[in-house]
Short mmCIF file of C-alpha atoms and ligand atoms in Angstrom, two decimals:
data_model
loop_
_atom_site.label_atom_id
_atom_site.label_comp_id
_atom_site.label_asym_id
_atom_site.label_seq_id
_atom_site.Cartn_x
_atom_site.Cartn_y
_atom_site.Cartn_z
CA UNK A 1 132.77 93.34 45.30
CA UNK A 2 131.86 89.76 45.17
CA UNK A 3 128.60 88.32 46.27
CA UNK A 4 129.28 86.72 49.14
CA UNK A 5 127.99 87.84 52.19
CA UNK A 6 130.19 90.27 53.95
CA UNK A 7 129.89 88.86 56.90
CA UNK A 8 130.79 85.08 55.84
CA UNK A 9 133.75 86.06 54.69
CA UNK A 10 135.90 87.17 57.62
CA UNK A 11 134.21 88.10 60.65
CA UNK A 12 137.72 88.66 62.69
CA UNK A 13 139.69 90.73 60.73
CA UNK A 14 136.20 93.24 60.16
CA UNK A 15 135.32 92.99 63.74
CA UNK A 16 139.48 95.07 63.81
CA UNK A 17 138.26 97.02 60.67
CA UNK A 18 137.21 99.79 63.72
CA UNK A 19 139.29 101.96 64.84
CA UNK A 20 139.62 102.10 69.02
CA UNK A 21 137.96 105.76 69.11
CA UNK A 22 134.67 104.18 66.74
CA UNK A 23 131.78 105.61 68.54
CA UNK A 24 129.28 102.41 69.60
CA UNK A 25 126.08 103.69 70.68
CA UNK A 26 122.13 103.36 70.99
CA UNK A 27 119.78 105.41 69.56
CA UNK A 28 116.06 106.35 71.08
CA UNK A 29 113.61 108.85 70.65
CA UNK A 30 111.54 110.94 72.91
CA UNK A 31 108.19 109.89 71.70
CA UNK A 32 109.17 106.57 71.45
CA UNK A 33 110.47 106.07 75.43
CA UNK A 34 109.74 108.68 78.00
CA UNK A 35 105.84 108.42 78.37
CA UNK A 36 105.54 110.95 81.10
CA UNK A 37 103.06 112.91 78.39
CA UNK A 38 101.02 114.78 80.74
CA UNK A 39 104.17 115.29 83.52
CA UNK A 40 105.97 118.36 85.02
CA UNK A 41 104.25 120.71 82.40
CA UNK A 42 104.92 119.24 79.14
CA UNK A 43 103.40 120.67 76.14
CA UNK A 44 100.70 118.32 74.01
CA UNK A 45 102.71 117.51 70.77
CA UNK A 46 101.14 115.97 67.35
CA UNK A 47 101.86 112.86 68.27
CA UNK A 48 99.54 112.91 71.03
CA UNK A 49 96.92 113.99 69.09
CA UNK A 50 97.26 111.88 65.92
CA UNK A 51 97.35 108.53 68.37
CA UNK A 52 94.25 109.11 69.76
CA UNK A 53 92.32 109.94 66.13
CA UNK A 54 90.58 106.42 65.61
CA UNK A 55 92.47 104.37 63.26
CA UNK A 56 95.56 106.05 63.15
CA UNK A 57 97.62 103.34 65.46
CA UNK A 58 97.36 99.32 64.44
CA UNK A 59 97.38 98.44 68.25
CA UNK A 60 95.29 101.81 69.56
CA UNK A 61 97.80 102.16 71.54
CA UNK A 62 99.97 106.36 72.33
CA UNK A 63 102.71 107.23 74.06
CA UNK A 64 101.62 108.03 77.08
CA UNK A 65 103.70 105.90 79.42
CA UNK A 66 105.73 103.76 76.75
CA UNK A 67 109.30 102.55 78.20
CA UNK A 68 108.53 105.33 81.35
CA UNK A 69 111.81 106.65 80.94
CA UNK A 70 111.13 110.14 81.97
CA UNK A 71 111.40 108.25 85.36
CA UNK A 72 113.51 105.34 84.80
CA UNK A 73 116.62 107.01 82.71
CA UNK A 74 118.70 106.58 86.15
CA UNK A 75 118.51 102.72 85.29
CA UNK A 76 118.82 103.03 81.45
CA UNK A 77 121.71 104.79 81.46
CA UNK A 78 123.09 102.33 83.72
CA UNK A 79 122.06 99.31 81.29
CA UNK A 80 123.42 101.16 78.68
CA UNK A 81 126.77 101.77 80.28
CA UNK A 82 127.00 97.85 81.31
CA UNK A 83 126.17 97.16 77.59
CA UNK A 84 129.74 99.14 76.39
CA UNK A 85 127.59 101.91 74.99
CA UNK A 86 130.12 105.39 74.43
CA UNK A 87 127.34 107.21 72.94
CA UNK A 88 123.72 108.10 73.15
CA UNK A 89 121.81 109.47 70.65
CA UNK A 90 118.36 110.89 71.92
CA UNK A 91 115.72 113.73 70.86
CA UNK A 92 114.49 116.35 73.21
CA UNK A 93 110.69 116.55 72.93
CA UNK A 94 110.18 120.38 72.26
CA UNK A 95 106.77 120.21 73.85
CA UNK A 96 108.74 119.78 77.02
CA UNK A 97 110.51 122.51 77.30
CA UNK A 98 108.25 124.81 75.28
CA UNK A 99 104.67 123.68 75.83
CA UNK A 100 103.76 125.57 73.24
CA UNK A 101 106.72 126.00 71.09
CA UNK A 102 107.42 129.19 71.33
CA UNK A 103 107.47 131.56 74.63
CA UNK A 104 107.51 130.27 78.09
CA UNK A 105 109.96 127.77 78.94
CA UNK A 106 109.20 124.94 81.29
CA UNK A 107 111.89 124.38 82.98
CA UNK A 108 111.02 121.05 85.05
CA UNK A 109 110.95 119.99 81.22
CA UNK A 110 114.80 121.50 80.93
CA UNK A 111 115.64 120.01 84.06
CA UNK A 112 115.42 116.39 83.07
CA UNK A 113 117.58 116.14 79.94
CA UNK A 114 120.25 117.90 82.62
CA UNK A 115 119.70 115.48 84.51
CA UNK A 116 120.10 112.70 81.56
CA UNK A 117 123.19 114.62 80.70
CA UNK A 118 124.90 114.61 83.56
CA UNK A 119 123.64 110.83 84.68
CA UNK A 120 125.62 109.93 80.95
CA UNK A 121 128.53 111.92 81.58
CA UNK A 122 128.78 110.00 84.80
CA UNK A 123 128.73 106.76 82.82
CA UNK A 124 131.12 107.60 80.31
CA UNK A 125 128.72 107.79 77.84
CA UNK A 126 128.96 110.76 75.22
CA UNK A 127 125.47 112.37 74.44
CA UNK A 128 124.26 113.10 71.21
CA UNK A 129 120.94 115.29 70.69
CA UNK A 130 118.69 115.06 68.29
CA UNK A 131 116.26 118.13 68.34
CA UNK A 132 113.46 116.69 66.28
CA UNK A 133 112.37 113.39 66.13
CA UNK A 134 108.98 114.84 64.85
CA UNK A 135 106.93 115.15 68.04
CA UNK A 136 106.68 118.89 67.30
CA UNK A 137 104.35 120.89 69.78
CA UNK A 138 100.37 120.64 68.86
CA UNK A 139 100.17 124.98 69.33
CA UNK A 140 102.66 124.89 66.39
CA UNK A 141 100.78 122.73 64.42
CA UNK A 142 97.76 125.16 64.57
CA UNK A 143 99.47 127.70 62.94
CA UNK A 144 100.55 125.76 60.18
CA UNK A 145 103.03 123.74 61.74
CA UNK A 146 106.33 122.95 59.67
CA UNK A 147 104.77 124.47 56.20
CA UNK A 148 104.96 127.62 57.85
CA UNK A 149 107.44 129.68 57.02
CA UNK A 150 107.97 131.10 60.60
CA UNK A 151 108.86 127.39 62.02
CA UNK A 152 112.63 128.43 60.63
CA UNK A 153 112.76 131.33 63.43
CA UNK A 154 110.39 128.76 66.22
CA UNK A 155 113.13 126.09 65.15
CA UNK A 156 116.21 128.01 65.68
CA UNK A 157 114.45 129.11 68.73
CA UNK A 158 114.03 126.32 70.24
CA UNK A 159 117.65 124.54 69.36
CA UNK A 160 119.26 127.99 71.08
CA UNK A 161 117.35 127.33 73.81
CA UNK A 162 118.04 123.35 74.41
CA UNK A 163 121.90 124.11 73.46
CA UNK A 164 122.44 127.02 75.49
CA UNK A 165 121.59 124.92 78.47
CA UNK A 166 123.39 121.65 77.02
CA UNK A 167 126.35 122.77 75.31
CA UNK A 168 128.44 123.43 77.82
CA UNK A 169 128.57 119.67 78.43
CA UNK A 170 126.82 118.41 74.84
CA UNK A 171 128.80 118.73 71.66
CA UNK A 172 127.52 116.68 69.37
CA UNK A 173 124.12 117.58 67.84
CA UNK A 174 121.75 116.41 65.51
CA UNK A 175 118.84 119.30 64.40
CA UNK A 176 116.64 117.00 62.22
CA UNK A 177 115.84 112.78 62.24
CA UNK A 178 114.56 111.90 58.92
CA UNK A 179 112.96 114.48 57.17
CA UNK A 180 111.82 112.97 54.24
CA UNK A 181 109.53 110.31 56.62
CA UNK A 182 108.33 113.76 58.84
CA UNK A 183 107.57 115.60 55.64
CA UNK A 184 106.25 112.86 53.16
CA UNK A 185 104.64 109.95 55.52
CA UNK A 186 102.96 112.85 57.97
CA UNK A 187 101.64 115.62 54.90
CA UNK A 188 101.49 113.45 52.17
CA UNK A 189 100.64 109.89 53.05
CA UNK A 190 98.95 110.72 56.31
CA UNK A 191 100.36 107.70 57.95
CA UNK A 192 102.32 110.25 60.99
CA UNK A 193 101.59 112.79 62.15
CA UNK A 194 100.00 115.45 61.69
CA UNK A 195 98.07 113.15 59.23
CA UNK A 196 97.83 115.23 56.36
CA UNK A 197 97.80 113.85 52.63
CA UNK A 198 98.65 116.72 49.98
CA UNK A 199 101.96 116.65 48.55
CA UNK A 200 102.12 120.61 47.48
CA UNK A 201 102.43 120.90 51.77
CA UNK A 202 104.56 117.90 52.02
CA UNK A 203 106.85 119.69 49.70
CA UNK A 204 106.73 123.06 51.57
CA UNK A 205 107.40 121.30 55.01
CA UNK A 206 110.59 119.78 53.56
CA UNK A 207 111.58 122.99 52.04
CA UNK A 208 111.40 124.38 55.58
CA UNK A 209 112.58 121.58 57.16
CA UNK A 210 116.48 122.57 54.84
CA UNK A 211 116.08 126.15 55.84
CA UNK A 212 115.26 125.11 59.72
CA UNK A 213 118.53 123.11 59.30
CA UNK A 214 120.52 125.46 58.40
CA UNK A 215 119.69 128.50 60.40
CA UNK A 216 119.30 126.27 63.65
CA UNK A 217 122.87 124.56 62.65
CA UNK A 218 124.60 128.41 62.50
CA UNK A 219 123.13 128.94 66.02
CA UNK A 220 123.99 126.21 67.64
CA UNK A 221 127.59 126.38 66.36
CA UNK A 222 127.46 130.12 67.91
CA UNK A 223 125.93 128.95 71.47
CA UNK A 224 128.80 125.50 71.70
CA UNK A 225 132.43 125.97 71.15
CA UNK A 226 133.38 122.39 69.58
CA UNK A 227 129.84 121.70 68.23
CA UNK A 228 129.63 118.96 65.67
CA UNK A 229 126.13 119.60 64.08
CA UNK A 230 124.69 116.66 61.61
CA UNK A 231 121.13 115.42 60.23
CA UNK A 232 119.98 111.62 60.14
CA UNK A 233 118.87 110.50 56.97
CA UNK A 234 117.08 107.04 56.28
CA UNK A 235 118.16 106.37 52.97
CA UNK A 236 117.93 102.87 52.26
CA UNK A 237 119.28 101.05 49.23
CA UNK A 238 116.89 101.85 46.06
CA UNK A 239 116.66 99.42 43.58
CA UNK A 240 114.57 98.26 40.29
CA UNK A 241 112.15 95.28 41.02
CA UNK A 242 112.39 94.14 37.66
CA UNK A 243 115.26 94.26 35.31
CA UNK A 244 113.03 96.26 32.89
CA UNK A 245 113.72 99.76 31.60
CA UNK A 246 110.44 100.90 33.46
CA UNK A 247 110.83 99.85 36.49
CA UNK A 248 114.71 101.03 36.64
CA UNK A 249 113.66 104.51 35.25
CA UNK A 250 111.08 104.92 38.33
CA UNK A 251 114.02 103.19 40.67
CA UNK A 252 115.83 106.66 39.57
CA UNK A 253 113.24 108.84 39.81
CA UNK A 254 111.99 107.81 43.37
CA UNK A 255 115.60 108.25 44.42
CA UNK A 256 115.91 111.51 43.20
CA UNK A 257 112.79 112.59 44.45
CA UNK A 258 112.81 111.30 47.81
CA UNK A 259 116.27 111.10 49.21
CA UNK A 260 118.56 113.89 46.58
CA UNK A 261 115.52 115.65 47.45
CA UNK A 262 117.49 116.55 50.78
CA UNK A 263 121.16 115.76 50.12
CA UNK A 264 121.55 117.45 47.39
CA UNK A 265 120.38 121.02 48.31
CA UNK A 266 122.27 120.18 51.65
CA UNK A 267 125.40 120.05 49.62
CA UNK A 268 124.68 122.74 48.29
CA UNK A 269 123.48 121.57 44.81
CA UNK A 270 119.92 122.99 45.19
CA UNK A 271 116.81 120.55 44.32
CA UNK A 272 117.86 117.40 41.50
CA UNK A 273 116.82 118.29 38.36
CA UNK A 274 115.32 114.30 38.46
CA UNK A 275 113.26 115.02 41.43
CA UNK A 276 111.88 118.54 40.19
CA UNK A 277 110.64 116.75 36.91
CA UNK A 278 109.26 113.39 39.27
CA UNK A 279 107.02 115.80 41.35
CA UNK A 280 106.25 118.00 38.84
CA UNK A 281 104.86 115.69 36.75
CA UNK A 282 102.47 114.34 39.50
CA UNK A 283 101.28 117.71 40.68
CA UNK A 284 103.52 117.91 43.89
CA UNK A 285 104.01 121.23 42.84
CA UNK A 286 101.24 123.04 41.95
CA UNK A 287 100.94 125.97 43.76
CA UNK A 288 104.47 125.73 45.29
CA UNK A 289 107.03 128.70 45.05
CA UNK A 290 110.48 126.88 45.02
CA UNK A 291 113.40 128.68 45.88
CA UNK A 292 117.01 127.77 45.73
CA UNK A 293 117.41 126.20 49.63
CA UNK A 294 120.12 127.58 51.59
CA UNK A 295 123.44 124.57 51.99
CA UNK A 296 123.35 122.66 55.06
CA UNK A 297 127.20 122.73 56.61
CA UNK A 298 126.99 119.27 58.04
CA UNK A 299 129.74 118.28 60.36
CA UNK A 300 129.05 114.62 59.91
CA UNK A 301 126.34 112.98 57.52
CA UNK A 302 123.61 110.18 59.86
CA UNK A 303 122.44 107.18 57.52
CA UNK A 304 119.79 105.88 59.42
CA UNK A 305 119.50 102.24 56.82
CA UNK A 306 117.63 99.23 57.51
CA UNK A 307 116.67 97.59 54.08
CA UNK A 308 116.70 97.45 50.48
CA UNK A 309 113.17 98.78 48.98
CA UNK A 310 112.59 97.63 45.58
CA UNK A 311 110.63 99.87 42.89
CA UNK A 312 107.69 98.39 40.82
CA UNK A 313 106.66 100.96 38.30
CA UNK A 314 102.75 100.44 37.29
CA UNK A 315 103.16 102.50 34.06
CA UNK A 316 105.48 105.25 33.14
CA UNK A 317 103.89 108.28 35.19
CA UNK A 318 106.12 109.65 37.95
CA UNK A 319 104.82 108.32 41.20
CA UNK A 320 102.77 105.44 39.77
CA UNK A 321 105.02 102.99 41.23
CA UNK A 322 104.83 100.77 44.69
CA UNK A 323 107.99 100.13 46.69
CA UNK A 324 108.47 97.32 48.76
CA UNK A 325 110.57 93.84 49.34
CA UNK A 326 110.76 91.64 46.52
CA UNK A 327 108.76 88.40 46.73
CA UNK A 328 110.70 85.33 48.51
CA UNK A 329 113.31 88.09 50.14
CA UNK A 330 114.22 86.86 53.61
CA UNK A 331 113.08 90.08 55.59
CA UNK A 332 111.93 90.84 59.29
CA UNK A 333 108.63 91.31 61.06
CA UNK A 334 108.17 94.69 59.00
CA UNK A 335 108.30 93.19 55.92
CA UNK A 336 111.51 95.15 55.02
CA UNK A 337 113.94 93.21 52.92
CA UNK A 338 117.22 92.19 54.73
CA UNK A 339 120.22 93.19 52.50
CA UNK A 340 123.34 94.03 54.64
CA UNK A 341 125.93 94.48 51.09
CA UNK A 342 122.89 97.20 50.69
CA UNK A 343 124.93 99.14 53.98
CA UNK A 344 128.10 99.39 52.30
CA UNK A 345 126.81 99.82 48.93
CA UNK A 346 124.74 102.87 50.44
CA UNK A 347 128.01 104.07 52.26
CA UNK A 348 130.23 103.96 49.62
CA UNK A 349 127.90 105.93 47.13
CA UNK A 350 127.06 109.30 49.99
CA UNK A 351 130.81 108.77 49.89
CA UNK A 352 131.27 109.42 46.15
CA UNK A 353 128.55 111.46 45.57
CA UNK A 354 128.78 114.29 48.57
CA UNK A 355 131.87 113.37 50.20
CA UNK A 356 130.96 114.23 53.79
CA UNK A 357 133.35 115.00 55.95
CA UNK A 358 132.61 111.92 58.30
CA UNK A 359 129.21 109.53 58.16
CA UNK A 360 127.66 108.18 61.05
CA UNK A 361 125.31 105.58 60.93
CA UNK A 362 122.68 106.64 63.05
CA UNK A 363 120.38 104.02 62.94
CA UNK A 364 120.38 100.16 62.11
CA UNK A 365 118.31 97.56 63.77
CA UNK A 366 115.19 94.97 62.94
CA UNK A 367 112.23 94.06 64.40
CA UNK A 368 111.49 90.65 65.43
CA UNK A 369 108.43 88.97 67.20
CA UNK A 370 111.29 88.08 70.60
CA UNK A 371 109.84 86.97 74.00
CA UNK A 372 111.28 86.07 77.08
CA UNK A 373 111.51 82.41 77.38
CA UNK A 374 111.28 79.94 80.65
CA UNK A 375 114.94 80.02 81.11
CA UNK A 376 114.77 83.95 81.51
CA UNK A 377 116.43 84.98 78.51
CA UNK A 378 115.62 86.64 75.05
CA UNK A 379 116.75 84.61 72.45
CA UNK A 380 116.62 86.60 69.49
CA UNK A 381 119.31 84.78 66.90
CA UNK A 382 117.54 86.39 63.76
CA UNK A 383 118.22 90.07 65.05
CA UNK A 384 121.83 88.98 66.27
CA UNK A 385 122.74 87.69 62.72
CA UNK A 386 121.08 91.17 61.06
CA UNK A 387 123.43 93.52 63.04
CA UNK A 388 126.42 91.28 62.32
CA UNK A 389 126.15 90.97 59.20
CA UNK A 390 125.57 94.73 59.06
CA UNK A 391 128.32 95.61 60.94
CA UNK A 392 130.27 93.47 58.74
CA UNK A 393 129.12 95.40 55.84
CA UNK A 394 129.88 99.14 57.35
CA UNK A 395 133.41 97.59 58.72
CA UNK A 396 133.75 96.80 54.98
CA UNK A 397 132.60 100.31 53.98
CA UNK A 398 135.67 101.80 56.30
CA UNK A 399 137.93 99.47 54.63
CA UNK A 400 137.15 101.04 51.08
CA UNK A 401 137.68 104.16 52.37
CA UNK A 402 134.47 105.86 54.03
CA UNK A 403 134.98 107.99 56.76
CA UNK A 404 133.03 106.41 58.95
CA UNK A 405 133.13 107.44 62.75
CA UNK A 406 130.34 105.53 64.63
CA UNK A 407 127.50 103.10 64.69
CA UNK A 408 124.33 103.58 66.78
CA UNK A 409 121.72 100.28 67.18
CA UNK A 410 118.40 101.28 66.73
CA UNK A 411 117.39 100.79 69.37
CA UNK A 412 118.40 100.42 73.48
CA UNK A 413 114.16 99.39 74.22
CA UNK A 414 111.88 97.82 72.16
CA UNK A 415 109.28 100.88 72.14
CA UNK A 416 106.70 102.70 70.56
CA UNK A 417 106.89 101.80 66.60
CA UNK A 418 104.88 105.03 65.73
CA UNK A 419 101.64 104.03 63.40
CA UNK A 420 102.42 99.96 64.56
CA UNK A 421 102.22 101.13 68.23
CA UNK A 422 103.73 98.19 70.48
CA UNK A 423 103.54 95.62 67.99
CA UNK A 424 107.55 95.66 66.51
CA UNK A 425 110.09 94.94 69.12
CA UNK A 426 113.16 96.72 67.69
CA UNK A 427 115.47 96.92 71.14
CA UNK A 428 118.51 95.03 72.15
CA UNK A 429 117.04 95.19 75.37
CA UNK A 430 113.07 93.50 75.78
CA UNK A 431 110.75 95.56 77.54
CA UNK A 432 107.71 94.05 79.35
CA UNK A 433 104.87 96.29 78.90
CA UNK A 434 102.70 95.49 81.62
CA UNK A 435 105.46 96.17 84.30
CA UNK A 436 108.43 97.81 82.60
CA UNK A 437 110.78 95.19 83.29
CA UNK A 438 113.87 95.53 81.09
CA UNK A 439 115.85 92.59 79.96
CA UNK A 440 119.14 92.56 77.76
CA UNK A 441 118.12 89.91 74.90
CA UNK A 442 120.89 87.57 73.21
CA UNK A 443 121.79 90.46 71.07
CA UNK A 444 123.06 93.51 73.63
CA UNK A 445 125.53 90.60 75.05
CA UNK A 446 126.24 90.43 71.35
CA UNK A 447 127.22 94.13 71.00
CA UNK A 448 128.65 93.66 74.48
CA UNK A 449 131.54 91.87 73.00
CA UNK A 450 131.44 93.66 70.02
CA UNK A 451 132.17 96.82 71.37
CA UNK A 452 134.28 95.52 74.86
CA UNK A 453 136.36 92.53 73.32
CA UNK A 454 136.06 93.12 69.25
CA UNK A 455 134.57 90.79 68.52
CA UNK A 456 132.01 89.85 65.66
CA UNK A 457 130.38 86.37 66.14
CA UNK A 458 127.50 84.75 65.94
CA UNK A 459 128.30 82.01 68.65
CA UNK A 460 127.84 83.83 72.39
CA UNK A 461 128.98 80.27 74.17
O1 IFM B 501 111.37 103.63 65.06
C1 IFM B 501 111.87 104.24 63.91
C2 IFM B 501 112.61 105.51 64.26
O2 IFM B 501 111.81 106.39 64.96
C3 IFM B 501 113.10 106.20 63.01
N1 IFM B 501 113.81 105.29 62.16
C4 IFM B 501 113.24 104.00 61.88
C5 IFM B 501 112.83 103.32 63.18
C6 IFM B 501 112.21 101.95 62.87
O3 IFM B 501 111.08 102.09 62.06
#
């Protein structure tokens, strides 16, 4: 590949890289955009109770009323529809429809993702659930939450439940978003929720997380004739800070440890011998009984990928390193370094090294400080160049070969950015806080014409 920007180099002919059935789409989550927390007899979840623990959230803020789409979905899918959207990816906040978890069902909670269902049916747009987007129920979390065992049998559960009522009009599914963030920032790093730090439980709750994965993914294939089950991984592009031996030997090591961690016992490789030594060697596993994880059975691979995160190794001990953008890299309003060739390079390597049967990316966006300005508008050119130079890269991607089926922006709404609260605006669509109002920024009639007329420019006169 040469170094010149993907994008730069022929914008036309990659905007017709994608085939006419490529599914466009937006991706939310329930945390993130229903508020509605205390509503219709929904469950408390961790995320509740880790916002309100003093310190947790830059801004203070929960999400308690965030985008208040639990009563404004009518209008979103609408806006969505308008945009070109032909698929949705959401999560289903367990705590809705099992306050607890487990048990009783609330079906006012049930009712409204029908009701989403059906309003995105109506609008041509294709659903796709996500079951976890790590807002699991607070009464789970008191029993030991996802390093319990019994969360396998609670998980599968609870996916029976939400497809059995779905599936007759829902067939693509998604049991887990991100794992390694859900298992690593909220029991090791204690920046999520639940806010633990000890990496023997981190390690435990991803070992569950596998086995969840695959016992949920055998019973929702049973419950939905046609049932395309997946996972969403965020694995950005990994690289060495430095050129030096050090730093590219902990570049491998993190990799192995973090995101192999996952895909390779999901393709049924069982845990990288790279990884095992990495956390070893730092203790991750003292105390931890590691057996082979069951294979996953994915339909489709997610790549959630925003950036390129660069390893700086402080000595040669696993885990001694920091990981971050390089100084002087151009990158957006969360620091995160902006490296679109890092899409395609990260496509075409799952490709090699577990050849999925199709990838999806499931999540690509930036955050940007964007307002709306006197003339009405949201003029935000820096997220409009990320995404098409992005999509540039993944159209290059499908050129070499990947089986790439679909793209979703993350995200419809600017919402709630989890420990930054409302202080990232990641939507294609500006939301005013104070009174909801939604407004498509520069960059939805971007994807507009993207997905409706093909085409991939950065000049919307
Ligand atoms: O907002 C998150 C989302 O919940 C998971 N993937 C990354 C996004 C941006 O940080």
């Amino acid at each position: 590949m040469t170094a010149t920007p993907a994008f730069e180099r022929d914008p036309a002919r990659l905007a017709r890289a994608f085939p006419a059935d490529f599914t466009w789409g937006f991706a939310t989550s329930a945390y993130q955009i229903e508020g509605a927390a205390a509503e219709d007899g929904r469950g408390t979840s961790i995320w509740d109770t880790f916002s309100r623990q003093a310190g947790s959230i830059a801004d203070g803020s929960n999400g308690d009323i965030a985008c208040d789409h639990y009563h404004r979905y009518a209008e979103d899918v609408r806006l969505m529809a308008d945009l070109g959207a032909r698929a949705y990816r959401f999560s289903t906040s367990w705590a809705r429809v099992l306050p607890t978890g487990t048990g009783a069902i609330n079906q006012p909670g049930l009712d409204f993702y029908q009701r989403l269902v059906d309003a995105l049916l109506g609008a041509g747009v294709q659903p796709l659930i996500n079951l976890f987007h790590w807002d699991l129920p607070q009464a789970l979390q008191d029993r030991g939450g996802f390093a319990n065992p019994q969360v396998v049998d609670w998980f599968t559960d609870y996916a029976a439940l939400v497809a059995s009522t779905l599936g007759d009009r829902v067939k693509d599914w998604m049991t887990f978003n991100e794992p390694a963030v859900f298992a690593f920032l909220g029991h090791a790093d204690g920046i999520h929720a639940p806010g633990l730090r000890d990496w023997p439980t981190a390690i435990r709750v991803a070992d569950n997380e596998l086995r969840a994965h695959a016992s949920a993914g055998r019973a929702i294939r049973g419950l939905v004739d046609g049932a395309k089950v997946g996972v969403a991984f965020d694995v950005n592009q990994v690289a060495a800070a430095t050129e030096s031996e050090r730093d590219r030997v902990a570049a491998s090591r993190w990799s192995s440890a973090r995101d192999a961690w996952f895909l390779d016992p999901l393709f049924g490789r069982g845990y990288p011998a790279l990884g095992l030594e990495a956390h070893r060697e730092a203790g991750h596993l003292d105390g931890v009984e590691l057996t082979e994880p069951p294979a996953g059975d994915l339909d489709y691979l997610g790549l959630n990928y925003y950036r390129r995160d660069s390893v700086r190794a402080h000595s040669d001990r696993a885990f001694d390193w920091e990981i971050g953008a390089v100084e002087g890299s151009e990158q957006t309003q969360m620091d995160w370094h902006v490296a679109p060739d890092g899409l395609r390079d990260t496509l075409l390597d799952l490709h090699r090294t577990y050849a999925p049967r199709e990838i999806v990316v499931t999540e690509n966006g930036a955050a940007y400080p964007d307002a709306v300005d006197p003339d009405g508008q949201v003029h935000d050119a820096d997220r409009l160049a990320y995404l098409s130079r992005h999509v540039a890269a993944a159209a290059e991607a499908l050129g070499a070969g990947v089986p790439l089926t679909g793209y979703h922006v993350w995200s419809l709404l600017d919402n709630y950015e989890w420990s930054l609260g409302y202080s990232r605006r990641f939507g294609l669509v500006h939301v005013d806080f104070d009174n909801q109002r939604r407004t498509p920024k520069d960059s939805a009639r971007w994807y507009q014409r993207l997905v409706k007329e093909k085409e991939l420019t950065l000049d919307l006169t």
